[in-house]
Short mmCIF file of C-alpha atoms and ligand atoms in Angstrom, two decimals:
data_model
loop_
_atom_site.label_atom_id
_atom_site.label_comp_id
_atom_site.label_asym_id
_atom_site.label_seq_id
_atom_site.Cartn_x
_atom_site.Cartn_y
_atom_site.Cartn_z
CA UNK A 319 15.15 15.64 -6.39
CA UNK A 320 15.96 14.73 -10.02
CA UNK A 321 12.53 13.98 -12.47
CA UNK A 322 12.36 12.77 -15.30
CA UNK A 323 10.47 15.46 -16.73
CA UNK A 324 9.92 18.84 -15.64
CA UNK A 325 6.00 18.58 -15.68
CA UNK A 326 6.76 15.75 -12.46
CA UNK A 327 8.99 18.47 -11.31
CA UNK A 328 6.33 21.08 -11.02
CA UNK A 329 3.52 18.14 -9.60
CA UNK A 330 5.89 17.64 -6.90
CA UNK A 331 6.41 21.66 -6.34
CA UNK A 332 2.95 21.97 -6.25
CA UNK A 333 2.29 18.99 -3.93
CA UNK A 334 5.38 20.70 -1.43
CA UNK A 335 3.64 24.02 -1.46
CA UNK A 336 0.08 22.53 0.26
CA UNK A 337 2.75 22.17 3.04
CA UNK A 338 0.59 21.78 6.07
CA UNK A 339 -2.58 20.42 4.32
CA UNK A 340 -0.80 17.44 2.47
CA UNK A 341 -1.83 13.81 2.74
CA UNK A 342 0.70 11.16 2.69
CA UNK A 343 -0.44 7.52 1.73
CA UNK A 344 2.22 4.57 1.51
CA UNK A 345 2.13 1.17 0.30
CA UNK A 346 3.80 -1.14 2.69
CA UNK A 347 5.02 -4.22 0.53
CA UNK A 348 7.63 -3.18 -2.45
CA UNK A 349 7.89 0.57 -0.88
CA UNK A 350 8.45 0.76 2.65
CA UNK A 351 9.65 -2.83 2.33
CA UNK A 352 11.47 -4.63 0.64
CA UNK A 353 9.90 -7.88 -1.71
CA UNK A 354 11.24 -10.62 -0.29
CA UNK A 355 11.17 -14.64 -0.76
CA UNK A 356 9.41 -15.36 2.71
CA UNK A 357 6.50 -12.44 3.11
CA UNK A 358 6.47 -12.80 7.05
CA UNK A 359 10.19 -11.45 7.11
CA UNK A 360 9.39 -8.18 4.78
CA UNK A 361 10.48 -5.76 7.52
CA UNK A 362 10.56 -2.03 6.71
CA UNK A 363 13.50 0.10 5.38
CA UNK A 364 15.69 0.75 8.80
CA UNK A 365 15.15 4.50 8.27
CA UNK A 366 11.45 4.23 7.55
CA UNK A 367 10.08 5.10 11.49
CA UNK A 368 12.15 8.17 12.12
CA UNK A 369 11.21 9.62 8.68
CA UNK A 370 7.50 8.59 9.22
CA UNK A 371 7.69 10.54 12.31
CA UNK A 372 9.38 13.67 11.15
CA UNK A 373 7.19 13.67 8.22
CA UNK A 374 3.57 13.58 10.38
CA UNK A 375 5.19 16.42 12.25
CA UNK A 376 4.94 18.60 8.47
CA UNK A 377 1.94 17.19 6.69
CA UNK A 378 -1.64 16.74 7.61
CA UNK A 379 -1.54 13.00 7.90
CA UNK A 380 0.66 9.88 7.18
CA UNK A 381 -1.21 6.78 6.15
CA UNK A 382 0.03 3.51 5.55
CA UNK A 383 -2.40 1.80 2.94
CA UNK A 384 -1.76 -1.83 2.72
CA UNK A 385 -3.42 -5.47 1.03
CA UNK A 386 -1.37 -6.85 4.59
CA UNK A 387 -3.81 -7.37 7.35
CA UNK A 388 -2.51 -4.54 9.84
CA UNK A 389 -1.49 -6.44 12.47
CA UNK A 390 1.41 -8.20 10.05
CA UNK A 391 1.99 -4.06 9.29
CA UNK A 392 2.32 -3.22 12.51
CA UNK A 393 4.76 -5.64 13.64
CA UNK A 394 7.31 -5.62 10.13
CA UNK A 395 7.47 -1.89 10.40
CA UNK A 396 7.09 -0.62 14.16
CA UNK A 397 4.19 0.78 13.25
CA UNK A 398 2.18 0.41 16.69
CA UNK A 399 5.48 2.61 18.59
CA UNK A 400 5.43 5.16 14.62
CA UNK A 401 1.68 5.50 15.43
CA UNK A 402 1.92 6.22 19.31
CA UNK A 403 4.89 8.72 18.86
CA UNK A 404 2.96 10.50 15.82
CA UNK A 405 -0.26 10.79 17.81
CA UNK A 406 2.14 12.07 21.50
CA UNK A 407 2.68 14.75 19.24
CA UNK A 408 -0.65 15.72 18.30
CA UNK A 409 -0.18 14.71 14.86
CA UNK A 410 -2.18 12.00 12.35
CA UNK A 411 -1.13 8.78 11.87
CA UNK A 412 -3.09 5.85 10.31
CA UNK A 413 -2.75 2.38 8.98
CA UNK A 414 -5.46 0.79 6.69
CA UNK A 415 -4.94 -2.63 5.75
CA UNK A 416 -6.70 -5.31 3.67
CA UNK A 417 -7.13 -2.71 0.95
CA UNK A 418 -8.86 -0.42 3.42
CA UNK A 419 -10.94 -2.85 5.29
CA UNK A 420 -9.25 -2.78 8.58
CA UNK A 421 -8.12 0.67 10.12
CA UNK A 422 -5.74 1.25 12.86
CA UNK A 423 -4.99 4.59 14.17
CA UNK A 424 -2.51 5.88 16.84
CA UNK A 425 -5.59 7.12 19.07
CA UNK A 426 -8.09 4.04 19.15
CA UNK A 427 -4.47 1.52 19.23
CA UNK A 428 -6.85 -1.45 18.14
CA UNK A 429 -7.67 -3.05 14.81
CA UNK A 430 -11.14 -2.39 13.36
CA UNK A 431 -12.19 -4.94 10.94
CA UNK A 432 -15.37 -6.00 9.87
CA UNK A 433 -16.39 -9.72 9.38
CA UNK A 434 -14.66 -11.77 6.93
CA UNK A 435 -17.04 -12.04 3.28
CA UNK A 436 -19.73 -14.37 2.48
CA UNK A 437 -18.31 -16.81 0.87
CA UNK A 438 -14.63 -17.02 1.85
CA UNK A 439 -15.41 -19.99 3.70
CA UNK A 440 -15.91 -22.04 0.98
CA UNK A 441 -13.86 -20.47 -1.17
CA UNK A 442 -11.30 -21.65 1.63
CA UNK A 443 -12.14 -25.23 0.99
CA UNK A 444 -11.99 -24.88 -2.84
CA UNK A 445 -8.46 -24.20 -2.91
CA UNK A 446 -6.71 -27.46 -2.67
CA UNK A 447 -8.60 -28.82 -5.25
CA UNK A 448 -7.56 -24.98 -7.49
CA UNK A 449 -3.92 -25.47 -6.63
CA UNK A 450 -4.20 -29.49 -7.89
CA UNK A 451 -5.93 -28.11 -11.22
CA UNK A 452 -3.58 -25.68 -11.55
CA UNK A 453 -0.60 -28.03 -11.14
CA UNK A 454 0.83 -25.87 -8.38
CA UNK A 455 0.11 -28.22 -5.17
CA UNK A 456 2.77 -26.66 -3.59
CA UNK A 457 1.88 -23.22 -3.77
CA UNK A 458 1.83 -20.95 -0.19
CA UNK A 459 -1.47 -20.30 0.93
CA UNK A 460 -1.60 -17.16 3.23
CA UNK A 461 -5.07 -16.65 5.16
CA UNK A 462 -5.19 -13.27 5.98
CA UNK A 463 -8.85 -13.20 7.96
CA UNK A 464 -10.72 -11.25 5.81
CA UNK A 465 -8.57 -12.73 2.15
CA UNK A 466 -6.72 -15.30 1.66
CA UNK A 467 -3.53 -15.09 -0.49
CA UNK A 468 -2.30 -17.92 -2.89
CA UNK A 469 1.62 -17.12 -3.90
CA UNK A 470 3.37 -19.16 -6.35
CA UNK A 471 6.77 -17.58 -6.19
CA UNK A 472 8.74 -20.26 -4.32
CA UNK A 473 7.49 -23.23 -6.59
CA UNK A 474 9.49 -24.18 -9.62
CA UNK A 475 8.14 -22.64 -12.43
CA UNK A 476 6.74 -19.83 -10.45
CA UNK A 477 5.52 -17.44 -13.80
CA UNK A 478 3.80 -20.62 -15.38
CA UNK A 479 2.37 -21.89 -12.14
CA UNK A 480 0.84 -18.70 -11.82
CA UNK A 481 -0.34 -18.24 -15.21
CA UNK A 482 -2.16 -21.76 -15.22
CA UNK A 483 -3.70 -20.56 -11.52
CA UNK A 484 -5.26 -16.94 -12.04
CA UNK A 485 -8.23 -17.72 -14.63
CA UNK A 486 -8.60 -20.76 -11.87
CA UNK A 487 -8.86 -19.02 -8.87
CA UNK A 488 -10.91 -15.94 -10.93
CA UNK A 489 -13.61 -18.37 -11.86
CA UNK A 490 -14.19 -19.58 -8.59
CA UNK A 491 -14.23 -16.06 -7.04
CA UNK A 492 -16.59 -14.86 -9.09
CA UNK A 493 -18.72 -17.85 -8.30
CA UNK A 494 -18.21 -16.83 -4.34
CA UNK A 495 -19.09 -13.25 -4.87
CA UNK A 496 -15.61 -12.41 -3.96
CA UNK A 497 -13.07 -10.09 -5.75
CA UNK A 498 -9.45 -11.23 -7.26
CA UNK A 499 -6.12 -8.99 -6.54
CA UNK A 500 -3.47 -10.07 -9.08
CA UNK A 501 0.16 -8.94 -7.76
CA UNK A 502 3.48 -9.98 -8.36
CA UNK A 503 3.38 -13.87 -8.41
CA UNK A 504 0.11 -13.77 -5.49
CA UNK A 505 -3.12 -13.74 -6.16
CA UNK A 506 -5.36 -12.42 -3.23
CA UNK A 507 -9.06 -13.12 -3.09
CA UNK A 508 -11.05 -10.98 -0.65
CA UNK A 509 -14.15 -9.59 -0.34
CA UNK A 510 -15.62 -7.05 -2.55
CA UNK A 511 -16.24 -3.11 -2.67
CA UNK A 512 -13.27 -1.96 -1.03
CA UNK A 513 -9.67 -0.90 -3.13
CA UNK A 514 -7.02 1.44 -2.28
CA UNK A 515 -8.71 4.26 -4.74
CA UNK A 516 -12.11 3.92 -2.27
CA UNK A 517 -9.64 4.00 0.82
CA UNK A 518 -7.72 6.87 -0.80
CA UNK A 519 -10.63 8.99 -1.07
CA UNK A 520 -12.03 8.07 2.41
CA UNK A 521 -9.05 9.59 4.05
CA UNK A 522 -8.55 12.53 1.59
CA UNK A 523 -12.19 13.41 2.57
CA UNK A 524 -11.78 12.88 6.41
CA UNK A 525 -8.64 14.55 6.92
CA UNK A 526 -9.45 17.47 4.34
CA UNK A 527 -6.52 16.90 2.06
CA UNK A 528 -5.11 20.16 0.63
CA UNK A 529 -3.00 17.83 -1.59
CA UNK A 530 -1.92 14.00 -1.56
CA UNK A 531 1.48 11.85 -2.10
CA UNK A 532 0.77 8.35 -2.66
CA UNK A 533 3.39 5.72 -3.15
CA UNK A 534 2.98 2.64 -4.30
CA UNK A 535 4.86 -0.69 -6.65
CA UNK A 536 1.80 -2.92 -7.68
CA UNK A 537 -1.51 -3.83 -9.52
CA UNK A 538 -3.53 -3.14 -6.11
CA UNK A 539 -1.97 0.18 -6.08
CA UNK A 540 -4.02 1.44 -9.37
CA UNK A 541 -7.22 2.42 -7.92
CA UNK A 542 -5.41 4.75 -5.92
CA UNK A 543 -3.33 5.91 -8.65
CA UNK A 544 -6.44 6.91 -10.59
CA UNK A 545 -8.37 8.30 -7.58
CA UNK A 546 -4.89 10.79 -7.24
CA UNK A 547 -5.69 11.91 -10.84
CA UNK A 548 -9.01 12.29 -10.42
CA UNK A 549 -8.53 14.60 -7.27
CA UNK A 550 -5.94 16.54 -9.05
CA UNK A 551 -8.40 17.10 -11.73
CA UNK A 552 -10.58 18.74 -9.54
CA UNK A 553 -8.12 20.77 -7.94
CA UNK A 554 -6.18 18.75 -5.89
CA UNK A 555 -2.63 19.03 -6.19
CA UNK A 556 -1.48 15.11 -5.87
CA UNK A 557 1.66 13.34 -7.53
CA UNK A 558 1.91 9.60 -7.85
CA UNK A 559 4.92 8.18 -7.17
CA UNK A 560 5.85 4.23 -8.44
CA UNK A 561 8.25 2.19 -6.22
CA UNK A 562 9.92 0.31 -8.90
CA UNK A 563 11.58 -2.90 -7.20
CA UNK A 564 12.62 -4.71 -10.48
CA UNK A 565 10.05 -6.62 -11.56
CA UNK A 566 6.66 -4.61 -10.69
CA UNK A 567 4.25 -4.23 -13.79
CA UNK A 568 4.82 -1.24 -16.49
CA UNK A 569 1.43 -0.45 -16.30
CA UNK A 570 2.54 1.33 -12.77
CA UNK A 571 5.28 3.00 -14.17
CA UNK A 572 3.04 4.87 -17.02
CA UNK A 573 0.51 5.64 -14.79
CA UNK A 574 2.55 7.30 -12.25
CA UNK A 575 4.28 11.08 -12.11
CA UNK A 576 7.20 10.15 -10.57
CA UNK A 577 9.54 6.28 -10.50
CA UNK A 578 11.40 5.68 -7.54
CA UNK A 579 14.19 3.23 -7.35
CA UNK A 580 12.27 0.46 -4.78
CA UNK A 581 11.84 1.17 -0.66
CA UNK A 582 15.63 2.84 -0.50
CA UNK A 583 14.25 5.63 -3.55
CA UNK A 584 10.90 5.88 -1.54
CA UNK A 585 13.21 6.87 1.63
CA UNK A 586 15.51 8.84 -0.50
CA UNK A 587 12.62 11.12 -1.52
CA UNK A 588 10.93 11.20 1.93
CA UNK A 589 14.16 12.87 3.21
CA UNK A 590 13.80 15.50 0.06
CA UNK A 591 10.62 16.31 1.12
CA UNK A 592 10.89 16.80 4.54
CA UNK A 593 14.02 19.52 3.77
CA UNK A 594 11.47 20.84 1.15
CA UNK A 595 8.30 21.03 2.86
CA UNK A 596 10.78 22.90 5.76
CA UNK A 597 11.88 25.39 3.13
CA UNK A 598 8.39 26.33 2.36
CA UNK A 599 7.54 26.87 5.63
CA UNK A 600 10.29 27.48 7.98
CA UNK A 601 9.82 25.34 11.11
CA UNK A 602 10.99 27.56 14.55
MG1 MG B 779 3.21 -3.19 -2.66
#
């Protein structure tokens, strides 16, 4: 694999040589997938089962760690038929969505959520009325159960709209006791105390990472960036790898070890680290 600079190079060598013991946590929007205009067609890179597969067979666990409720996970990337095969083989195999609130795992085969926030309700009703203010009327309104998603990338103006809409729909969070996910041209409000860096942990703790990969292309992927850091700190060997689709935010891109050219680099360097973790430790 080529780095940019050899201190990624030896992260990553490091990160190969827990071998058995690593974590693997993946963003499903912008690095197994694709962005696309219509988020209900975002299927998964074609080569993204087999390699999830062939990867749980190496590591200690492959997690899928999405803002998506899992069931939309599930059915854009085959995950239900990736979990069952993973867990027929004795292996780990998880999919947390809603930022960690829902959990789906090969074993149980059900989705357990908890019950939607105080105060999404009338948040719910606010939003007409936000999208009028806002002057973006027309803007898609996703419910996702326990969120509810507001994307202005298929109106007009799509930067502006969503410029004039943010401090809007921040203001009435806060007044709901709910939290705000900024993203790429969607705003997600949902309910508070759970991130990727809290789900991150969770799973590093329960599944006794030796070391962690995480993967990820957007603003609700920094808390796990900075919980990777803070576990290599203390020992951990991690690396933190940005999906760059195009447009994703800088701030990624600094924060991370490693850029990877969108869901096709993500695959790319799945494949490397599969031949990689197999020269470490010879499969028979
Ligand atoms: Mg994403």
């Amino acid at each position: 694999m080529e780095f940019s600079d050899p201190e990624a190079a030896r992260l990553y060598a490091d990160v190969v040589h827990t071998g058995s013991d690593l974590v693997i946590g993946l963003d499903f929007d912008g690095t197994l997938a694709p962005i696309v205009e219509d988020p209900t067609q975002a299927h998964v890179h074609p080569d993204v089962p087999d390699l999830l597969v062939e990867l749980a067979d190496r590591v200690r666990g492959v997690a899928v760690i999405t803002g998506r409720p899992v069931r939309q996970a599930l059915a854009l990337g085959d995950l239900d038929v990736v979990g069952a095969q993973i867990t027929e083989r004795g292996r780990h195999f998880i999919v947390l969505g809603q930022y960690g609130n829902e959990r789906w795992t090969g074993v149980d085969r059900r989705i357990v959520s908890p019950r939607p926030p105080h105060g999404l309700a009338s948040f719910l009703r606010e939003i007409p009325s936000l999208l009028r203010r806002a002057g973006a009327g027309e803007a898609y309104v996703e419910p996702k159960g326990l969120a509810v998603a507001l994307h202005t990338r298929r109106l007009d103006e799509p930067e502006a709209a969503f410029a004039r809409l943010l401090p809007l729909v921040s203001e009435a969070a806060t007044r709901h006791d709910l939290a705000v996910e900024p993203g790429r041209l969607v705003v997600e409000v949902r309910a508070p105390g759970m991130n990727k860096g809290i789900a991150v942990r969770d799973l590093a703790d329960q599944w006794s990472a030796g070391g962690f990969l995480f993967a990820g292309d957007d603003l609700g992927d920094v808390e796990a960036f900075t919980e990777l850091i803070g576990l290599r700190e203390s020992g951990t060997p991690t690396l933190v790898v940005c999906s760059h689709g195009g447009d994703g935010p800088t701030e990624l891109e600094e924060l991370a070890d490693h850029v990877v050219d969108g869901p096709d680099g993500v695959v790319e360097m799945l494949r490397q680290l599969i031949e990689d973790l197999d020269a470490v430790a010879p499969r028979h």
